[in-house]
Short mmCIF file of C-alpha atoms in Angstrom, two decimals:
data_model
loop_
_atom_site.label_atom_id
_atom_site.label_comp_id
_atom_site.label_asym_id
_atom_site.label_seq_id
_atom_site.Cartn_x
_atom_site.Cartn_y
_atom_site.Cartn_z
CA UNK A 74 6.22 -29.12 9.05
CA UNK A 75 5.26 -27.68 5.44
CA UNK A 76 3.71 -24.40 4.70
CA UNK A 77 0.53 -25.23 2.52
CA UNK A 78 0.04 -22.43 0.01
CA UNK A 79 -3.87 -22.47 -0.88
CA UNK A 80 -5.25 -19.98 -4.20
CA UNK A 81 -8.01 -20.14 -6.17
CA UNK A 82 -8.00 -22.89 -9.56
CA UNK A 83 -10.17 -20.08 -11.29
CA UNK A 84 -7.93 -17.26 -10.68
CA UNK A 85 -4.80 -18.71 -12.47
CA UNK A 86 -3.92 -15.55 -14.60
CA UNK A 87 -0.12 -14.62 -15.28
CA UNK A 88 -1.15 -11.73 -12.70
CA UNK A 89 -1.61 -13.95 -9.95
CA UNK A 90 0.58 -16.77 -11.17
CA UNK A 91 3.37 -13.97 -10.59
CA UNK A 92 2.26 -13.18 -7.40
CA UNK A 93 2.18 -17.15 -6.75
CA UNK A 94 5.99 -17.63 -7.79
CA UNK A 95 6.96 -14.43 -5.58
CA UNK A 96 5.39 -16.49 -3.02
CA UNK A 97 7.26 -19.58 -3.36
CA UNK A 98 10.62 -17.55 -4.31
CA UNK A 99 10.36 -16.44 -0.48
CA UNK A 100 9.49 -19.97 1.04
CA UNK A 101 13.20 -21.37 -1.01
CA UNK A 102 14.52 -18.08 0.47
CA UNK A 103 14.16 -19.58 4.02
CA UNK A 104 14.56 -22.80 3.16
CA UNK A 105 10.65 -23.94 4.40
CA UNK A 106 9.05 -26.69 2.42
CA UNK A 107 5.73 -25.72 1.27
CA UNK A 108 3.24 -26.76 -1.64
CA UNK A 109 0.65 -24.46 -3.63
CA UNK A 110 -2.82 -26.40 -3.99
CA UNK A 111 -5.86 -25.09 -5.33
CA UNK A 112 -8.80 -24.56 -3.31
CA UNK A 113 -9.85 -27.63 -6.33
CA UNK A 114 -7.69 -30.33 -4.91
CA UNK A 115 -8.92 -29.46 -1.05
CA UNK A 116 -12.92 -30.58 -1.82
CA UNK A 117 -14.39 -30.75 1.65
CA UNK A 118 -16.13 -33.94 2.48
CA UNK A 119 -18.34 -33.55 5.69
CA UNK A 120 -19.25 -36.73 7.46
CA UNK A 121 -21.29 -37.46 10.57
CA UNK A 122 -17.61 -38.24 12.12
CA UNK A 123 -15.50 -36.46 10.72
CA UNK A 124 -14.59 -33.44 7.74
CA UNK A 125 -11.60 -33.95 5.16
CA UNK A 126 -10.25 -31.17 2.97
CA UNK A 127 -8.59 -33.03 0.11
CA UNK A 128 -5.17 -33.28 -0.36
CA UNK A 129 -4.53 -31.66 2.41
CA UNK A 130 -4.42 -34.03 5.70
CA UNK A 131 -5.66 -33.03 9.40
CA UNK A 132 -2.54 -31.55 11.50
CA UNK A 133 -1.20 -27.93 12.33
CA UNK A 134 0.45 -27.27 9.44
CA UNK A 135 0.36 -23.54 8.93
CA UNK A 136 -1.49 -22.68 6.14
CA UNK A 137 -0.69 -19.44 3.60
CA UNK A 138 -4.54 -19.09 2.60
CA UNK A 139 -4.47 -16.97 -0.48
CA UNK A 140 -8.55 -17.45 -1.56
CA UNK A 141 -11.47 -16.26 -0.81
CA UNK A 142 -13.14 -19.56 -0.16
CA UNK A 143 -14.59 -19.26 3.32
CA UNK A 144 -15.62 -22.76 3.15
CA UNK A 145 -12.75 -24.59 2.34
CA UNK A 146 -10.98 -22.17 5.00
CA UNK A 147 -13.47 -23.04 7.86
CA UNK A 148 -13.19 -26.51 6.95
CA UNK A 149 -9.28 -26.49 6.95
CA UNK A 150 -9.32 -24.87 10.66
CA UNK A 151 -11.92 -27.29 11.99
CA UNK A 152 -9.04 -29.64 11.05
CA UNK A 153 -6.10 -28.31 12.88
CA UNK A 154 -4.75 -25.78 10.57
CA UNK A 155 -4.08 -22.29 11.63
CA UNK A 156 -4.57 -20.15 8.43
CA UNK A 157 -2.54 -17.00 7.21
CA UNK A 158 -5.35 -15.02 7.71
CA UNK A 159 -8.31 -16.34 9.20
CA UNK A 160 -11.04 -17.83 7.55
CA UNK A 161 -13.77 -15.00 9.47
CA UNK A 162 -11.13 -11.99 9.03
CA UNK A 163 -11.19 -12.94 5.18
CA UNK A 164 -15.07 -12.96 5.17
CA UNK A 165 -15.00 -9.84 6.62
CA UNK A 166 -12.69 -8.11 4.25
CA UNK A 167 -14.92 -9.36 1.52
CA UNK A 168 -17.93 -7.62 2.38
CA UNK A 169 -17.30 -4.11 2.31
CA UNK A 170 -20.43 -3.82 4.74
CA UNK A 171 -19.62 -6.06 7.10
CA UNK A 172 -15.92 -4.12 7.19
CA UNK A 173 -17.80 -1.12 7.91
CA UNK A 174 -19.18 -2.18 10.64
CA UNK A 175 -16.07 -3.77 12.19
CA UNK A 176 -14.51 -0.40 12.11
CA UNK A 177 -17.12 1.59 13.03
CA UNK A 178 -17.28 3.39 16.53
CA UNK A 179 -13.19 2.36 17.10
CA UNK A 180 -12.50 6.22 16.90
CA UNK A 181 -10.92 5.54 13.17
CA UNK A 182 -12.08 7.78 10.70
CA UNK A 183 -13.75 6.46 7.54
CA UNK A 184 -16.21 7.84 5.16
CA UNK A 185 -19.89 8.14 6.89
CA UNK A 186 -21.87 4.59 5.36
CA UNK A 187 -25.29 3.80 5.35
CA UNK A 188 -25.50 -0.12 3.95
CA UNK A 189 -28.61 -0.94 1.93
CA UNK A 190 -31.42 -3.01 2.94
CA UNK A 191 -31.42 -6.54 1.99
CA UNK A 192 -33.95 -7.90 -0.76
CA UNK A 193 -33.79 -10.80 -3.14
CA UNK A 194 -32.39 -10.65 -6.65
CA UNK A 195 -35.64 -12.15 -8.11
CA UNK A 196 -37.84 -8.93 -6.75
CA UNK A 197 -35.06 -6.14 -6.27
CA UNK A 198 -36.36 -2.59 -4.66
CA UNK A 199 -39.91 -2.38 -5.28
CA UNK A 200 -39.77 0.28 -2.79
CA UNK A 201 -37.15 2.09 -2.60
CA UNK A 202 -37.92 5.01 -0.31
CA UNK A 203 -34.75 4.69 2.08
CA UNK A 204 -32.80 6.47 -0.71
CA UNK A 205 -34.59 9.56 0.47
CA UNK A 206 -33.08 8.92 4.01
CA UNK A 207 -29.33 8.68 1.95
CA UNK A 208 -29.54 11.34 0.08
CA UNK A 209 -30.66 13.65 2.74
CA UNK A 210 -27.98 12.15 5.14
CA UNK A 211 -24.79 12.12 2.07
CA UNK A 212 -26.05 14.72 -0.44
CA UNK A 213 -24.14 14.54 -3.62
CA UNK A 214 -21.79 13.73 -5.42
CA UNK A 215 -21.81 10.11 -3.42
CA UNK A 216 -20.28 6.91 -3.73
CA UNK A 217 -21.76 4.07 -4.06
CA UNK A 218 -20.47 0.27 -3.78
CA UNK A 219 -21.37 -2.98 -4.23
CA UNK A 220 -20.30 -4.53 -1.01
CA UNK A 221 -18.37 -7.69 -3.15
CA UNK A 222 -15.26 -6.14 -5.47
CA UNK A 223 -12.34 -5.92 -6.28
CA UNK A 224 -9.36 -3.49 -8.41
CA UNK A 225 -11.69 -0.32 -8.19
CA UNK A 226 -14.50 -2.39 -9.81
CA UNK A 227 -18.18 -1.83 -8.86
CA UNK A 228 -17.49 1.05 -7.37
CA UNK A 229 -19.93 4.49 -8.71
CA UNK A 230 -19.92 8.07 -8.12
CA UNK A 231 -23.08 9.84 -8.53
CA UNK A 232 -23.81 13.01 -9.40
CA UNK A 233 -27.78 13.46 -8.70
CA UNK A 234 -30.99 11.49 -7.53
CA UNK A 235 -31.48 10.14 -10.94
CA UNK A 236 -27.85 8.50 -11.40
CA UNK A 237 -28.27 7.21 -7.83
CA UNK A 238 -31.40 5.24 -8.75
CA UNK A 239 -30.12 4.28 -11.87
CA UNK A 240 -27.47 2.31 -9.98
CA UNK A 241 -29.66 1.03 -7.13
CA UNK A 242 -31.91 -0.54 -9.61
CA UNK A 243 -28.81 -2.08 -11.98
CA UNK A 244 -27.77 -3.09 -8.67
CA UNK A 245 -30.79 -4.27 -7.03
CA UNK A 246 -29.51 -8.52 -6.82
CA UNK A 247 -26.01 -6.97 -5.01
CA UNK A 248 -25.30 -5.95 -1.62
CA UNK A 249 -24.72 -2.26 -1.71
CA UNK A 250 -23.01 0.43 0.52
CA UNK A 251 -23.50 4.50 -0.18
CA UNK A 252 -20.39 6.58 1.11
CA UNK A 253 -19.36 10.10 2.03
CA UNK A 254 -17.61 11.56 -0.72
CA UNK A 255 -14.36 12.66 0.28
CA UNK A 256 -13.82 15.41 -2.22
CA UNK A 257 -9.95 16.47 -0.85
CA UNK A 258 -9.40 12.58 -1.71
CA UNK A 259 -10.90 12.54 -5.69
CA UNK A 260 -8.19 10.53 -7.70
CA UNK A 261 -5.82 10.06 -5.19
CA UNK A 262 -5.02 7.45 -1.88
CA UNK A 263 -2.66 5.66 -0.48
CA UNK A 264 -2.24 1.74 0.06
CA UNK A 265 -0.10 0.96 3.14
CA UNK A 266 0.85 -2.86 3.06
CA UNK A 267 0.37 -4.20 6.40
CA UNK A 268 2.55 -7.38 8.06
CA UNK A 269 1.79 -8.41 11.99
CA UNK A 270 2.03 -5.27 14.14
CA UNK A 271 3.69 -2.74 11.13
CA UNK A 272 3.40 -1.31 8.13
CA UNK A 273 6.22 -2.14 5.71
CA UNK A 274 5.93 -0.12 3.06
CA UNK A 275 3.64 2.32 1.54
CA UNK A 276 2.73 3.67 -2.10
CA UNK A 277 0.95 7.03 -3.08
CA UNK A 278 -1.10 6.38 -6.11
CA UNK A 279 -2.82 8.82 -8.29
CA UNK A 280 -5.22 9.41 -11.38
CA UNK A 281 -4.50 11.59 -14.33
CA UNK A 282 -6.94 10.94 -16.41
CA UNK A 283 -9.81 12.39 -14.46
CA UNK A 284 -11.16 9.09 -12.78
CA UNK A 285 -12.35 9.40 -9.08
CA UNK A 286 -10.52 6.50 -8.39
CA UNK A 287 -6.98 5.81 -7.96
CA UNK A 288 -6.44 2.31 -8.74
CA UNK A 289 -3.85 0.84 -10.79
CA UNK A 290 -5.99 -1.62 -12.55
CA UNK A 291 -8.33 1.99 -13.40
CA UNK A 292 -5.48 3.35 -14.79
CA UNK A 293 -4.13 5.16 -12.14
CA UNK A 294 -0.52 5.55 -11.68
CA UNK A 295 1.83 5.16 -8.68
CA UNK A 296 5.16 6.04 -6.64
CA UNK A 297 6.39 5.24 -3.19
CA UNK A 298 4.79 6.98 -0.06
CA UNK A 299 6.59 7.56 3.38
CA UNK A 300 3.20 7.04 5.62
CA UNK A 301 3.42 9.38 8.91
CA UNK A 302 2.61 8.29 12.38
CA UNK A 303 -1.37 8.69 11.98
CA UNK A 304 -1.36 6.68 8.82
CA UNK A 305 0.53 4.05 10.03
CA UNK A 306 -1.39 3.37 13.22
CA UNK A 307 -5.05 3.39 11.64
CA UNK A 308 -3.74 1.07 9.17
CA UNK A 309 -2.48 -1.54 11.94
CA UNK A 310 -5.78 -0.83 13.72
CA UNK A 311 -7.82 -1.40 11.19
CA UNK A 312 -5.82 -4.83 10.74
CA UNK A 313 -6.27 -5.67 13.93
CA UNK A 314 -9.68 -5.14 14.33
CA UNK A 315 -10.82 -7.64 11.50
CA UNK A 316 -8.16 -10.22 13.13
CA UNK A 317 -5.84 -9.89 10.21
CA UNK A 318 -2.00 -11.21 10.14
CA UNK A 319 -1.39 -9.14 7.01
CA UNK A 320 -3.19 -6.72 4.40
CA UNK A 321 -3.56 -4.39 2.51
CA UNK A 322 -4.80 -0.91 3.71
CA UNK A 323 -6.46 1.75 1.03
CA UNK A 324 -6.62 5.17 2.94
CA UNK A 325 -8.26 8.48 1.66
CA UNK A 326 -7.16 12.24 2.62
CA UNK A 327 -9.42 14.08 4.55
CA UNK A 328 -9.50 17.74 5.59
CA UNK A 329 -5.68 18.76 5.98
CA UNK A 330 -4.38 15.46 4.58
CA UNK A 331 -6.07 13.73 7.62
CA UNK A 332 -5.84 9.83 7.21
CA UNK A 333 -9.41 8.46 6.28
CA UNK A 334 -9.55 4.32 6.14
CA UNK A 335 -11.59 3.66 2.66
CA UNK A 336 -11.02 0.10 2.29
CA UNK A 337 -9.04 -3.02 3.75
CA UNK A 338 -7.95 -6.04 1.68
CA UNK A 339 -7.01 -9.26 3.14
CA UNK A 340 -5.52 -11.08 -0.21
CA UNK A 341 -3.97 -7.44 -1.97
CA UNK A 342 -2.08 -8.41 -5.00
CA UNK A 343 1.17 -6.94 -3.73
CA UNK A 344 3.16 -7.23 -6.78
CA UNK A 345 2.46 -3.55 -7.70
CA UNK A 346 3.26 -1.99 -4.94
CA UNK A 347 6.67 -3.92 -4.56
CA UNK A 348 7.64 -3.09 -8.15
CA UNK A 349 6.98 0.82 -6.76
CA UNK A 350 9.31 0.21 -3.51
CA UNK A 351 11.51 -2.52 -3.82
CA UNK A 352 9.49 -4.04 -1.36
CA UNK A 353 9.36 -7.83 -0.70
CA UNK A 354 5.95 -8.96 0.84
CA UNK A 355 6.55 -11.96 0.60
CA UNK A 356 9.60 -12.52 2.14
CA UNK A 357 7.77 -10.01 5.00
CA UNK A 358 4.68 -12.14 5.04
CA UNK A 359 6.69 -15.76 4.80
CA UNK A 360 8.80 -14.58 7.63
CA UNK A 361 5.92 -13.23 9.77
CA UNK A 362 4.69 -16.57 9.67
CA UNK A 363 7.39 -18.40 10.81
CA UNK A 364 8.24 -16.49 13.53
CA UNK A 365 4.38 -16.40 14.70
CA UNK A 366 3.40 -20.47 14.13
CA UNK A 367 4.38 -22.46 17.55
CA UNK A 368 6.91 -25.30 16.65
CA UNK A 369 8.27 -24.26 13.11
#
C-alpha cells in the first residue's frame, strides 16, 4: 500500500515546498512508502465507462490530499481512494459561507453572519438594499469577508455605511459574508491544530502593529498557547461537524475570554505553528492516518 501525497503544481513556493518535505520527512519516519504528485499529473478523464485520475491508478490507497481541487478529489474517491480529508469537508472549509452554515445552530459560538445574496460578476449589486437589513442587524465597526481566502487576506473591517459599500461594490463578482465584530478579540486569536478526536497543540498569536487581524502572514506575531477544556472541545466539534480528519481551528475571545470559532481550515500551513511549539503535525497527521486506514 503507498500513501499518495496530492498538492497543488501552482502552489510550489519554498513555503509550501517546506511544508511538503515536513510531510515526507514523517512518511520515512514510519517507514510508509508514499509519492507527492501534483493535482497536474492526476488529469481526470471521464468516460461513459469509466473515470481515470492520471498517474494515480483505481485502488484504496489512502490518499494525503493537500489541494483544494474538489474535482480531482471527487474523482479520486469515485475511484476507490479514501482521502485525508474529504473531498466535501474540503469544499466546505473553502467557503467561509458554506462553513457558517455547517456550524450554525450546533450550540458553538461564532460571530453572528448574515451571507450576501448571490449575483453575477458581469451585473454586481444594482440593488443593494439588504445592506440596510446588515447594518441594522451588526452595526459597526463590522467585518466583512469574501467567502474564498486565505492568510488573513480579503478580509475588511468597516468603520461606517460608506466603507461598507465601498467594499460591497469592489466586491460585487465575490461571494461575501458580514460578521459580528468581536471587539474583546481585535488583534488577537488563537489557532488550535486539530488531528482525529484531539487537539495537539495550540499557539496564541497577536498583532502589534495595530491590525485587527492576527495573522502571521499580516504581520502578526506568535507564542505557544495551552487551550483549556472549552477551547479544545469546540475546536474538535467544529472538526467534526465539516467531516474533517485534521485542521486547523482559528478561535476568537469573547466576553470573559469565552472561546468564539472564527474560522476552520482544512489544508493550514502548519509549519508556523510547529516552529512556535515544537510540534510535529506531520508526524501527528501521518500517524493518524495509519492507524485510521483499514489494512495498512
Amino acid at each position: 500500500m503507498k500513501l499518495w501525497i496530492v498538492v497543488n503544481e501552482y502552489l510550489r513556493t519554498p513555503k509550501f515546498s517546506e511544508l511538503e518535505k515536513s510531510i515526507e520527512k514523517a512518511c520515512d519516519y514510519y517507514g510508509i512508502e508514499h509519492q507527492i504528485v501534483t493535482n497536474a499529473d492526476c488529469l481526470v478523464c471521464c468516460e461513459s465507462n469509466r473515470i481515470t485520475t492520471g498517474i494515480i491508478p483505481y485502488g484504496n490507497d489512502p490518499v494525503l490530499f493537500w489541494d483544494k481541487d474538489i474535482k480531482l478529489g471527487k474523482a479520486l474517491e469515485k475511484t476507490g481512494h479514501r482521502l485525508y480529508n474529504s473531498s466535501e469537508s474540503i469544499s466546505v472549509c473553502d467557503d467561509k459561507t458554506l462553513t457558517a452554515l455547517k456550524l450554525a445552530s450546533n450550540n458553538i459560538r461564532m460571530p453572528k453572519t448574515l451571507i450576501a445574496p448571490m449575483t453575477y460578476s458581469n451585473i454586481g449589486y444594482n440593488n443593494a438594499d439588504f445592506t440596510d437589513y446588515v447594518t441594522e442587524n451588526l452595526g459597526f465597526p463590522m467585518i466583512v469577508k469574501e467567502a474564498f481566502g486565505s492568510f488573513g487576506a480579503q478580509v475588511y473591517m468597516c468603520g461606517d455605511y460608506d466603507e461598507l459599500m465601498d467594499i460591497v461594490n469592489k466586491s460585487a463578482s465575490k461571494t461575501l459574508l458580514f460578521q459580528e465584530y468581536i471587539s474583546t478579540s481585535h488583534g488577537r486569536d488563537i489557532r488550535l491544530q486539530v488531528v482525529g478526536d484531539k487537539v495537539t497543540t495550540a499557539m496564541y498569536r497577536y498583532s502589534e502593529n495595530g491590525d485587527f487581524r492576527a495573522n502571521i502572514t499580516n504581520g502578526g506575531s506568535m507564542k505557544p498557547y495551552k487551550a483549556n477544556e472549552a477551547e479544545k472541545k469546540y475546536a474538535v466539534a467544529a472538526a467534526e461537524l465539516i467531516g474533517l480528519d485534521f485542521c486547523g481551528v482559528d478561535m476568537l475571545f469573547g466576553d470573559n475570554d469565552e472561546p468564539v470559532v472564527c474560522e476552520v481550515n482544512s489544508n493550514a500551513h502548519f509549519i508556523n505553528i510547529d516552529n512556535c511549539t515544537g510540534s510535529d503535525t506531520a508526524k501527528d497527521i501521518i500517524a493518524y492516518i495509519i492507524s485510521n486506514h483499514t489494512g495498512w
